[in-house]
Amino acid sequence: MDVSEIKRIDKTVKSWLKESRDNVLRKIDTRLTVDTKTSRTDLVTNIDKQNEKFIVGQIRAFDPDAKILGEEGSGDDVQSTRGHVWIVDPIDGTMNFVKQRNHFAIMIALYVDGKGVLGYILDVMGNRLLSGGPSIGVSDNGQPLVKVADTPLREGLVGLSGPMVLHNDYNMVDIANQSLGMRVYGSAGIDIISVLRGELVGYISYLKPWDFGAGRILCEAVGIKVTTVDGQPLDVLSSTTVLLATRKAHRDILTIVGQ
């Protein structure tokens, strides 16, 4: 896929995100229908479902031969990364959306034959879009993203999963203690934006493909390392504990995880 085609797709996806955000903002103060999925903290709302159907419909019309992996099931049963694979998270941070009406994101990713081409993370209430990929670079609300410093763990804040810290999975308490402090935002998209902008040196959580698909593309495009928590390559169709961090912080964290 050449750069001109990637730019054409990029412009189109941004138009979907604008309309998607407008749809969410129009409905955010209406009465929500809230259901649980796997547990009482794993929520889905009528707006999650409507938003996914809208985005999936746009993709189907634009790229009819593509496969689509959507969190709420509007897409396909994707078993292979061959061809065009779109990954959609219509509302990332649904608990935040329900309880705070803030701190949630919309995420879209495009992989072609398993390689990340374009990723998008939209902080809906902050109206901040991190977008791009390896061929066109990464933008922060349309401006080139300022490359973050390669900061070690001890000199930065780190985003962690609250439940994983409580259970001290992978020596999370030591990771928190060796940083300048931990932050728990409740949305993978918001955490990943914070890493991309240099506000956090890293982020660790158990994630599914729609949680990290877009962020992986953006992070790798700017030199932020993305692996499993034990440093292994990350399969985009897997659900696992993901570590993304500056190279120095990544090395620091792997040392602690291995203790």
XYZ file of N, CA and C in Angstrom:
777
model
N 0.844 -1.192 0.000
C 0.000 0.000 0.000
C 0.882 1.245 0.000
N 0.689 2.130 -0.986
C 1.560 3.303 -1.076
C 1.071 4.423 -0.151
N 1.923 5.422 0.008
C 1.649 6.486 0.968
C 0.403 7.277 0.579
N 0.184 7.491 -0.718
C -0.994 8.253 -1.138
C -2.284 7.531 -0.745
N -2.291 6.213 -0.865
C -3.466 5.438 -0.469
C -3.658 5.488 1.052
N -2.551 5.398 1.787
C -2.632 5.472 3.251
C -3.179 6.832 3.683
N -2.748 7.886 3.016
C -3.248 9.225 3.358
C -4.732 9.360 3.033
N -5.166 8.716 1.953
C -6.590 8.744 1.600
C -7.405 8.040 2.681
N -6.924 6.895 3.127
C -7.614 6.159 4.194
C -7.616 6.983 5.477
N -6.483 7.592 5.778
C -6.356 8.399 6.994
C -7.400 9.514 7.023
N -7.547 10.208 5.933
C -8.524 11.308 5.858
C -9.944 10.777 6.070
N -10.220 9.613 5.498
C -11.557 9.028 5.619
C -11.854 8.614 7.056
N -10.895 7.947 7.696
C -11.114 7.488 9.070
C -11.323 8.677 10.009
N -10.590 9.743 9.799
C -10.771 10.932 10.639
C -12.181 11.499 10.507
N -12.761 11.400 9.318
C -14.142 11.873 9.146
C -15.108 10.977 9.923
N -14.842 9.649 9.949
C -15.676 8.747 10.749
C -15.588 9.104 12.231
N -14.384 9.375 12.686
C -14.183 9.673 14.106
C -14.884 10.962 14.508
N -14.853 11.938 13.619
C -15.548 13.195 13.927
C -17.050 12.948 14.081
N -17.611 12.192 13.145
C -19.043 11.906 13.218
C -19.362 11.026 14.422
N -18.484 10.072 14.690
C -18.677 9.186 15.834
C -18.666 9.967 17.138
N -17.711 10.890 17.267
C -17.645 11.724 18.477
C -18.920 12.565 18.603
N -19.349 13.163 17.499
C -20.567 13.971 17.525
C -21.768 13.134 17.977
N -21.837 11.902 17.504
C -22.938 11.009 17.894
C -22.929 10.753 19.399
N -21.729 10.492 19.945
C -21.604 10.216 21.378
C -21.986 11.446 22.189
N -21.496 12.610 21.793
C -21.774 13.829 22.559
C -23.257 14.184 22.551
N -23.943 13.870 21.454
C -25.381 14.143 21.387
C -26.170 13.271 22.368
N -25.623 12.084 22.648
C -26.370 11.113 23.460
C -25.846 10.981 24.884
N -24.753 11.662 25.221
C -24.068 11.389 26.480
C -24.918 11.719 27.702
N -25.814 12.665 27.573
C -26.645 13.036 28.718
C -28.023 12.381 28.693
N -28.217 11.460 27.764
C -29.481 10.725 27.721
C -29.402 9.540 28.691
N -30.507 8.916 28.935
C -30.540 7.753 29.825
C -29.831 6.579 29.134
N -28.839 6.021 29.796
C -28.082 4.917 29.228
C -28.713 3.583 29.585
N -28.627 2.649 28.659
C -28.955 1.254 28.955
C -27.634 0.543 29.220
N -27.419 0.103 30.452
C -26.129 -0.464 30.852
C -26.304 -1.942 31.174
N -25.493 -2.786 30.541
C -25.485 -4.225 30.812
C -24.087 -4.651 31.224
N -24.005 -5.774 31.932
C -22.700 -6.350 32.264
C -22.373 -7.450 31.257
N -21.066 -7.680 31.093
C -20.613 -8.753 30.197
C -20.009 -9.877 31.039
N -18.708 -9.843 31.272
C -18.070 -10.938 31.997
C -18.131 -10.766 33.514
N -18.344 -9.527 33.993
C -18.392 -9.273 35.434
C -19.105 -7.952 35.671
N -19.320 -7.613 36.944
C -20.038 -6.377 37.258
C -19.239 -5.131 36.900
N -17.928 -5.285 36.666
C -17.101 -4.139 36.267
C -16.841 -4.101 34.765
N -17.349 -5.086 34.034
C -17.177 -5.156 32.573
C -18.506 -4.760 31.940
N -18.618 -3.479 31.582
C -19.905 -2.926 31.171
C -19.985 -2.703 29.663
N -21.205 -2.660 29.187
C -21.480 -2.242 27.818
C -22.775 -1.431 27.845
N -22.811 -0.372 27.064
C -24.011 0.468 27.001
C -24.596 0.450 25.596
N -25.813 0.988 25.500
C -26.430 1.125 24.185
C -25.592 2.003 23.269
N -24.850 2.961 23.838
C -24.027 3.848 23.000
C -22.794 3.116 22.480
N -22.179 2.234 23.309
C -21.090 1.382 22.804
C -21.564 0.640 21.547
N -22.720 0.006 21.678
C -23.221 -0.829 20.580
C -23.566 0.007 19.348
N -24.230 1.150 19.563
C -24.578 2.020 18.435
C -23.336 2.568 17.750
N -22.358 2.943 18.556
C -21.136 3.514 18.000
C -20.379 2.475 17.175
N -20.314 1.248 17.693
C -19.633 0.200 16.937
C -20.359 -0.092 15.625
N -21.675 -0.157 15.672
C -22.423 -0.419 14.431
C -22.181 0.678 13.398
N -22.091 1.926 13.857
C -21.821 3.027 12.934
C -20.438 2.866 12.290
N -19.399 2.623 13.118
C -18.036 2.525 12.591
C -17.895 1.306 11.685
N -18.449 0.173 12.114
C -18.374 -1.040 11.295
C -19.076 -0.814 9.959
N -20.214 -0.134 9.974
C -20.923 0.159 8.729
C -20.097 1.016 7.786
N -19.386 1.993 8.329
C -18.510 2.837 7.509
C -17.382 2.016 6.891
N -16.797 1.127 7.694
C -15.703 0.292 7.173
C -16.210 -0.644 6.084
N -17.373 -1.267 6.313
C -17.934 -2.200 5.321
C -18.131 -1.505 3.973
N -18.620 -0.259 4.012
C -18.859 0.461 2.766
C -17.561 0.880 2.098
N -16.563 1.207 2.906
C -15.299 1.738 2.383
C -14.336 0.629 1.949
N -14.334 -0.486 2.678
C -13.360 -1.560 2.461
C -14.090 -2.901 2.574
N -14.939 -3.216 1.591
C -15.886 -4.341 1.721
C -15.242 -5.712 1.879
N -14.004 -5.887 1.441
C -13.365 -7.197 1.553
C -12.610 -7.385 2.867
N -12.597 -6.352 3.691
C -11.832 -6.402 4.935
C -12.555 -7.235 5.993
N -11.769 -7.704 6.970
C -12.328 -8.329 8.170
C -12.312 -7.276 9.277
N -13.302 -7.362 10.163
C -13.434 -6.373 11.221
C -13.560 -7.084 12.564
N -12.700 -6.695 13.509
C -12.753 -7.217 14.868
C -13.259 -6.097 15.769
N -14.488 -6.255 16.268
C -15.087 -5.231 17.115
C -15.367 -5.762 18.503
N -15.180 -4.919 19.511
C -15.354 -5.373 20.895
C -16.759 -5.888 21.160
N -17.768 -5.233 20.592
C -19.144 -5.561 20.944
C -19.808 -6.534 19.978
N -19.011 -7.137 19.088
C -19.526 -8.229 18.279
C -20.179 -7.867 16.962
N -20.074 -6.594 16.540
C -20.694 -6.209 15.265
C -19.851 -6.609 14.061
N -18.617 -7.015 14.308
C -17.717 -7.351 13.218
C -17.736 -8.831 12.889
N -16.549 -9.361 12.599
C -16.405 -10.737 12.144
C -15.685 -11.583 13.191
N -15.732 -12.895 12.993
C -14.929 -13.821 13.793
C -13.551 -13.905 13.143
N -12.637 -13.067 13.590
C -11.345 -12.924 12.926
C -10.349 -13.928 13.512
N -9.874 -14.841 12.675
C -8.929 -15.871 13.109
C -7.560 -15.717 12.458
N -7.452 -14.805 11.498
C -6.213 -14.640 10.751
C -5.974 -13.165 10.478
N -4.712 -12.779 10.375
C -4.375 -11.385 10.069
C -4.104 -11.168 8.589
N -4.403 -12.159 7.757
C -4.213 -11.981 6.317
C -5.177 -10.941 5.770
N -4.699 -10.151 4.811
C -5.533 -9.129 4.205
C -5.697 -7.924 5.111
N -6.774 -7.176 4.884
C -7.068 -5.992 5.694
C -7.859 -6.414 6.929
N -7.348 -6.078 8.089
C -8.052 -6.337 9.349
C -8.202 -5.022 10.101
N -9.437 -4.617 10.330
C -9.732 -3.427 11.115
C -10.097 -3.850 12.537
N -9.640 -3.101 13.517
C -9.940 -3.394 14.923
C -10.603 -2.157 15.528
N -11.750 -2.365 16.157
C -12.577 -1.235 16.614
C -12.916 -1.378 18.095
N -12.669 -0.322 18.850
C -13.168 -0.216 20.221
C -14.050 1.033 20.270
N -15.385 0.859 20.311
C -16.278 2.008 20.165
C -16.301 2.944 21.365
N -16.133 2.389 22.565
C -15.991 3.181 23.790
C -14.992 2.432 24.669
N -13.797 2.940 24.768
C -12.771 2.332 25.617
C -12.778 3.076 26.956
N -13.053 2.321 28.021
C -13.237 2.956 29.322
C -14.712 3.153 29.602
N -15.503 2.082 29.384
C -16.955 2.208 29.520
C -17.374 2.551 30.953
N -16.662 2.008 31.953
C -16.997 2.359 33.333
C -16.822 3.862 33.565
N -15.749 4.430 33.031
C -15.548 5.880 33.134
C -16.677 6.625 32.426
N -17.041 6.122 31.260
C -18.124 6.742 30.488
C -19.429 6.753 31.290
N -19.732 5.627 31.919
C -20.982 5.506 32.660
C -20.959 6.351 33.934
N -19.861 6.275 34.691
C -19.815 6.892 36.013
C -19.302 8.335 36.011
N -18.477 8.695 35.024
C -17.858 10.016 35.026
C -18.253 10.877 33.831
N -18.707 10.232 32.764
C -18.928 10.919 31.484
C -17.631 11.611 31.038
N -16.515 10.956 31.289
C -15.199 11.523 30.961
C -14.166 10.389 30.949
N -12.991 10.693 30.440
C -11.858 9.764 30.468
C -12.156 8.452 29.718
N -12.659 8.578 28.491
C -12.891 7.414 27.646
C -12.483 7.760 26.220
N -12.281 6.738 25.414
C -11.726 6.938 24.077
C -12.456 6.087 23.048
N -12.309 6.483 21.793
C -12.710 5.664 20.648
C -11.429 5.278 19.916
N -11.282 3.987 19.576
C -10.035 3.537 18.945
C -10.322 2.715 17.692
N -9.540 2.965 16.665
C -9.629 2.242 15.400
C -8.217 1.923 14.936
N -8.019 0.718 14.422
C -6.714 0.335 13.880
C -6.905 -0.406 12.562
N -5.935 -0.251 11.661
C -5.903 -1.012 10.413
C -4.583 -1.765 10.319
N -4.691 -3.083 10.208
C -3.541 -3.952 9.959
C -3.691 -4.563 8.572
N -2.592 -4.660 7.850
C -2.586 -5.296 6.533
C -1.571 -6.424 6.559
N -2.059 -7.645 6.372
C -1.210 -8.835 6.443
C -0.394 -8.857 7.740
N -1.044 -8.472 8.833
C -0.431 -8.549 10.151
C 0.427 -7.362 10.539
N 0.638 -6.424 9.619
C 1.474 -5.261 9.917
C 0.595 -4.042 10.193
N 0.924 -3.309 11.236
C 0.160 -2.126 11.586
C 0.361 -1.012 10.578
N -0.717 -0.491 10.037
C -0.651 0.558 9.019
C -1.119 1.901 9.582
N -2.274 1.915 10.243
C -2.837 3.150 10.783
C -3.504 2.883 12.127
N -3.289 3.801 13.072
C -3.931 3.696 14.373
C -4.514 5.033 14.796
N -5.623 4.973 15.539
C -6.334 6.186 15.975
C -6.819 5.995 17.406
N -6.494 6.946 18.272
C -7.048 6.985 19.625
C -7.612 8.383 19.837
N -8.912 8.460 20.039
C -9.589 9.735 20.235
C -10.062 9.859 21.679
N -9.480 10.782 22.420
C -9.979 11.162 23.736
C -11.223 12.006 23.490
N -12.391 11.409 23.715
C -13.638 12.028 23.268
C -13.886 13.363 23.963
N -13.843 13.394 25.276
C -14.177 14.621 25.999
C -13.057 15.653 25.907
N -11.825 15.198 25.820
C -10.693 16.113 25.650
C -10.511 16.579 24.222
N -11.251 15.938 23.287
C -11.162 16.251 21.862
C -9.708 16.235 21.389
N -8.994 15.177 21.757
C -7.598 15.012 21.346
C -7.473 13.712 20.570
N -6.943 13.799 19.356
C -6.781 12.630 18.496
C -5.303 12.365 18.249
N -4.850 11.205 18.662
C -3.523 10.700 18.306
C -3.717 9.746 17.134
N -3.022 10.003 16.032
C -3.292 9.225 14.829
C -2.055 9.088 13.970
N -2.080 8.085 13.070
C -1.001 7.915 12.106
C -0.469 6.503 12.072
N 0.765 6.388 11.630
C 1.387 5.076 11.492
C 2.799 5.203 10.964
N 3.444 4.076 10.695
C 4.862 4.109 10.314
C 5.152 4.835 8.999
N 4.186 4.855 8.081
C 4.435 5.478 6.773
C 4.207 6.975 6.754
N 3.332 7.472 7.639
C 2.980 8.899 7.598
C 3.307 9.625 8.900
N 3.894 8.911 9.871
C 4.208 9.533 11.144
C 2.986 9.615 12.041
N 3.201 10.111 13.233
C 2.123 10.195 14.228
C 1.821 11.656 14.518
N 0.532 11.976 14.552
C 0.089 13.344 14.802
C -0.689 13.432 16.106
N -0.595 14.585 16.732
C -1.340 14.910 17.937
C -2.238 16.087 17.584
N -3.543 15.793 17.380
C -4.492 16.805 16.891
C -3.987 17.512 15.632
N -3.449 16.713 14.715
C -3.050 17.237 13.417
C -1.643 17.780 13.341
N -0.980 17.932 14.479
C 0.401 18.420 14.502
C 1.348 17.247 14.754
N 2.551 17.269 14.158
C 3.486 16.173 14.394
C 3.719 15.949 15.892
N 3.615 14.708 16.321
C 3.825 14.385 17.729
C 5.273 14.649 18.110
N 5.459 15.351 19.200
C 6.814 15.594 19.705
C 7.346 14.281 20.284
N 8.493 13.839 19.806
C 9.041 12.564 20.268
C 9.423 12.666 21.735
N 9.017 11.665 22.508
C 9.272 11.719 23.945
C 10.698 11.265 24.257
N 11.202 11.752 25.380
C 12.535 11.367 25.835
C 12.526 9.911 26.295
N 13.672 9.263 26.165
C 13.807 7.865 26.602
C 14.076 7.858 28.106
N 13.027 8.053 28.888
C 13.139 8.232 30.331
C 13.074 6.891 31.055
N 13.942 6.650 32.039
C 13.874 5.411 32.813
C 12.709 5.421 33.796
N 12.390 4.243 34.331
C 11.254 4.101 35.239
C 11.383 5.011 36.453
N 12.558 5.104 37.027
C 12.716 5.848 38.281
C 12.528 7.355 38.103
N 12.491 7.822 36.862
C 12.349 9.251 36.616
C 10.964 9.627 36.076
N 10.023 8.683 36.073
C 8.724 8.989 35.502
C 7.564 8.325 36.225
N 6.361 8.742 35.851
C 5.133 8.121 36.315
C 4.811 6.930 35.423
N 4.120 5.941 35.988
C 3.786 4.748 35.218
C 2.302 4.449 35.363
N 1.657 4.076 34.250
C 0.250 3.689 34.258
C 0.132 2.191 34.518
N -0.656 1.828 35.529
C -0.797 0.420 35.900
C -2.267 0.050 36.050
N -2.534 -1.244 35.967
C -3.868 -1.786 36.214
C -4.096 -1.868 37.718
N -5.153 -1.223 38.211
C -5.443 -1.247 39.645
C -5.559 -2.654 40.217
N -6.381 -3.543 39.624
C -6.485 -4.900 40.163
C -5.155 -5.653 40.157
N -4.327 -5.432 39.146
C -3.040 -6.133 39.092
C -2.097 -5.630 40.181
N -2.185 -4.355 40.514
C -1.384 -3.831 41.619
C -1.880 -4.417 42.941
N -3.186 -4.471 43.145
C -3.755 -5.010 44.389
C -3.340 -6.457 44.619
N -3.223 -7.219 43.534
C -2.826 -8.624 43.640
C -1.316 -8.810 43.464
N -0.610 -7.732 43.261
C 0.841 -7.743 43.041
C 1.259 -8.691 41.915
N 0.449 -8.735 40.872
C 0.818 -9.530 39.695
C 2.097 -8.965 39.086
N 2.992 -9.854 38.684
C 4.242 -9.466 38.016
C 5.036 -8.424 38.826
N 4.979 -8.529 40.148
C 5.704 -7.592 41.020
C 5.300 -6.137 40.756
N 4.008 -5.940 40.538
C 3.509 -4.596 40.226
C 3.788 -3.592 41.343
N 3.749 -4.043 42.595
C 3.996 -3.119 43.707
C 5.421 -2.571 43.626
N 6.375 -3.436 43.296
C 7.756 -2.973 43.148
C 7.889 -2.023 41.953
N 7.186 -2.325 40.872
C 7.226 -1.430 39.710
C 6.714 -0.049 40.104
N 5.604 -0.019 40.829
C 5.051 1.264 41.284
C 6.022 1.981 42.207
N 6.605 1.238 43.133
C 7.523 1.844 44.107
C 8.786 2.394 43.462
N 9.256 1.745 42.396
C 10.495 2.199 41.779
C 10.284 3.337 40.780
N 9.015 3.627 40.475
C 8.705 4.792 39.646
C 8.542 6.014 40.543
N 8.260 7.161 39.935
C 7.931 8.347 40.731
C 6.492 8.307 41.233
N 5.710 7.360 40.737
C 4.315 7.225 41.150
C 3.521 6.517 40.090
N 2.438 5.870 40.512
C 1.596 5.176 39.542
C 0.313 5.959 39.304
N -0.259 5.751 38.127
C -1.527 6.346 37.767
C -2.445 5.242 37.247
N -3.724 5.300 37.613
C -4.718 4.329 37.155
C -5.853 5.117 36.514
N -5.912 5.140 35.189
C -6.886 5.952 34.473
C -8.154 5.198 34.103
N -8.094 3.863 34.037
C -9.296 3.106 33.717
C -9.649 3.044 32.247
N -8.720 3.456 31.396
C -8.939 3.401 29.946
C -7.591 3.193 29.276
N -7.462 2.096 28.548
C -6.197 1.836 27.851
C -5.860 2.981 26.907
N -6.868 3.477 26.196
C -6.628 4.560 25.246
C -6.070 5.802 25.907
N -6.652 6.191 27.051
C -6.181 7.379 27.755
C -4.770 7.159 28.281
N -4.492 5.961 28.810
C -3.140 5.650 29.264
C -2.140 5.711 28.111
N -2.504 5.142 26.977
C -1.570 5.096 25.844
C -1.308 6.494 25.305
N -2.341 7.326 25.238
C -2.119 8.725 24.868
C -1.101 9.363 25.806
N -1.223 9.073 27.098
C -0.315 9.662 28.085
C 1.128 9.196 27.889
N 1.305 7.945 27.478
C 2.657 7.461 27.171
C 3.182 8.148 25.913
N 2.355 8.225 24.890
C 2.773 8.855 23.632
C 3.166 10.317 23.826
N 2.525 10.991 24.767
C 2.809 12.414 24.988
C 3.870 12.632 26.063
N 4.439 11.556 26.591
C 5.512 11.695 27.567
C 5.055 11.965 28.983
N 3.758 11.841 29.242
C 3.238 12.059 30.596
C 3.443 10.837 31.485
N 3.524 9.665 30.864
C 3.861 8.415 31.540
C 5.039 7.784 30.815
N 5.898 7.064 31.565
C 7.004 6.359 30.905
C 6.598 4.967 30.452
N 5.445 4.485 30.935
C 4.996 3.166 30.524
C 3.599 2.877 31.007
N 3.078 1.752 30.528
C 1.723 1.324 30.870
C 1.688 -0.191 30.828
N 1.054 -0.802 31.854
C 0.916 -2.255 31.928
C -0.518 -2.599 32.299
N -1.138 -3.486 31.523
C -2.470 -3.967 31.862
C -2.780 -5.211 31.030
N -3.747 -5.985 31.511
C -4.270 -7.086 30.701
C -5.176 -6.483 29.635
N -4.852 -6.724 28.367
C -5.558 -6.068 27.270
C -6.010 -7.066 26.214
N -7.082 -6.709 25.541
C -7.571 -7.464 24.394
C -7.216 -6.713 23.120
N -7.344 -7.350 21.960
C -6.867 -6.705 20.720
C -7.412 -5.303 20.501
N -8.700 -5.080 20.813
C -9.268 -3.745 20.602
C -8.730 -2.723 21.611
N -8.149 -3.206 22.725
C -7.559 -2.298 23.711
C -6.195 -1.778 23.274
N -5.427 -2.621 22.556
C -4.058 -2.219 22.223
C -3.771 -2.122 20.733
N -4.726 -2.526 19.883
C -4.445 -2.573 18.445
C -3.976 -1.249 17.883
N -4.699 -0.173 18.179
C -4.319 1.148 17.671
C -3.075 1.671 18.376
N -3.039 1.516 19.689
C -1.911 2.032 20.456
C -0.595 1.394 20.078
N -0.630 0.112 19.772
C 0.598 -0.564 19.358
C 1.180 0.079 18.100
N 0.331 0.354 17.134
C 0.802 0.967 15.885
C 1.431 2.325 16.158
N 0.745 3.152 16.933
C 1.242 4.506 17.219
C 2.543 4.456 18.023
N 2.575 3.610 19.038
C 3.776 3.528 19.877
C 4.985 3.048 19.087
N 4.810 1.981 18.330
C 5.950 1.442 17.582
C 6.434 2.418 16.523
N 5.531 3.235 16.009
C 5.916 4.219 14.986
C 6.830 5.308 15.552
N 6.771 5.524 16.869
C 7.606 6.578 17.477
C 8.669 6.016 18.414
N 8.892 4.701 18.365
C 10.001 4.113 19.113
C 9.680 3.674 20.522
N 8.401 3.666 20.902
C 7.997 3.132 22.200
C 7.830 1.628 22.057
N 8.424 0.875 22.971
C 8.462 -0.580 22.840
C 7.170 -1.196 23.344
N 6.628 -2.153 22.588
C 5.376 -2.813 22.942
C 5.579 -4.325 22.877
N 5.393 -4.995 24.026
C 5.563 -6.447 24.111
C 4.547 -7.001 25.110
N 4.604 -8.313 25.310
C 3.909 -8.876 26.464
C 4.675 -8.447 27.714
N 4.091 -8.670 28.889
C 4.707 -8.190 30.125
C 6.042 -8.880 30.419
N 6.263 -10.047 29.816
C 7.548 -10.720 30.015
C 8.481 -10.545 28.824
N 8.172 -9.542 27.968
C 9.103 -9.167 26.911
C 8.987 -9.946 25.626
N 7.948 -10.750 25.477
C 7.783 -11.551 24.259
C 7.026 -10.767 23.183
N 7.189 -11.150 21.905
C 6.451 -10.475 20.833
C 4.950 -10.563 21.063
N 4.241 -9.537 20.634
C 2.812 -9.430 20.882
C 2.024 -9.799 19.634
N 1.159 -10.788 19.751
C 0.262 -11.189 18.664
C -0.962 -10.285 18.709
N -1.268 -9.613 17.606
C -2.343 -8.616 17.609
C -3.716 -9.225 17.862
N -3.882 -10.525 17.669
C -5.170 -11.156 17.924
C -5.244 -11.797 19.303
N -4.226 -11.587 20.130
C -4.184 -12.222 21.439
C -4.750 -11.325 22.523
N -5.134 -11.937 23.632
C -5.513 -11.222 24.849
C -4.485 -11.601 25.910
N -3.754 -10.612 26.396
C -2.639 -10.897 27.292
C -2.263 -9.645 28.071
N -1.343 -9.782 29.006
C -0.851 -8.616 29.729
C 0.211 -7.930 28.877
N -0.031 -6.658 28.593
C 0.778 -5.895 27.652
C 1.616 -4.871 28.402
N 2.868 -4.740 27.971
C 3.779 -3.718 28.484
C 4.178 -2.816 27.328
N 3.917 -1.528 27.464
C 4.435 -0.561 26.491
C 5.119 0.550 27.266
N 6.309 0.912 26.819
C 7.114 1.846 27.597
C 8.272 2.376 26.764
N 8.878 3.466 27.251
C 10.134 3.902 26.660
C 11.122 2.751 26.760
N 12.145 2.776 25.954
C 13.072 1.635 25.943
C 13.764 1.443 27.297
N 14.137 2.545 27.927
C 14.793 2.423 29.238
C 13.826 1.919 30.296
N 12.617 2.460 30.309
C 11.625 2.019 31.292
C 11.221 0.572 31.024
N 11.133 0.199 29.764
C 10.805 -1.179 29.391
C 11.841 -2.134 29.968
N 13.108 -1.794 29.792
C 14.175 -2.635 30.340
C 14.100 -2.690 31.866
N 13.855 -1.558 32.507
C 13.745 -1.509 33.970
C 12.607 -2.395 34.458
N 11.469 -2.325 33.787
C 10.289 -3.072 34.213
C 10.502 -4.578 34.027
N 11.116 -4.979 32.907
C 11.371 -6.413 32.689
C 12.276 -6.972 33.779
N 13.215 -6.180 34.249
C 14.101 -6.621 35.324
C 13.293 -6.908 36.593
N 12.337 -6.028 36.889
C 11.508 -6.204 38.095
C 10.540 -7.384 37.929
N 9.929 -7.505 36.740
C 9.006 -8.601 36.482
C 9.709 -9.959 36.671
N 10.976 -10.014 36.288
C 11.718 -11.277 36.351
C 12.269 -11.618 37.721
N 12.111 -10.747 38.685
C 12.667 -11.010 40.024
C 11.883 -12.084 40.776
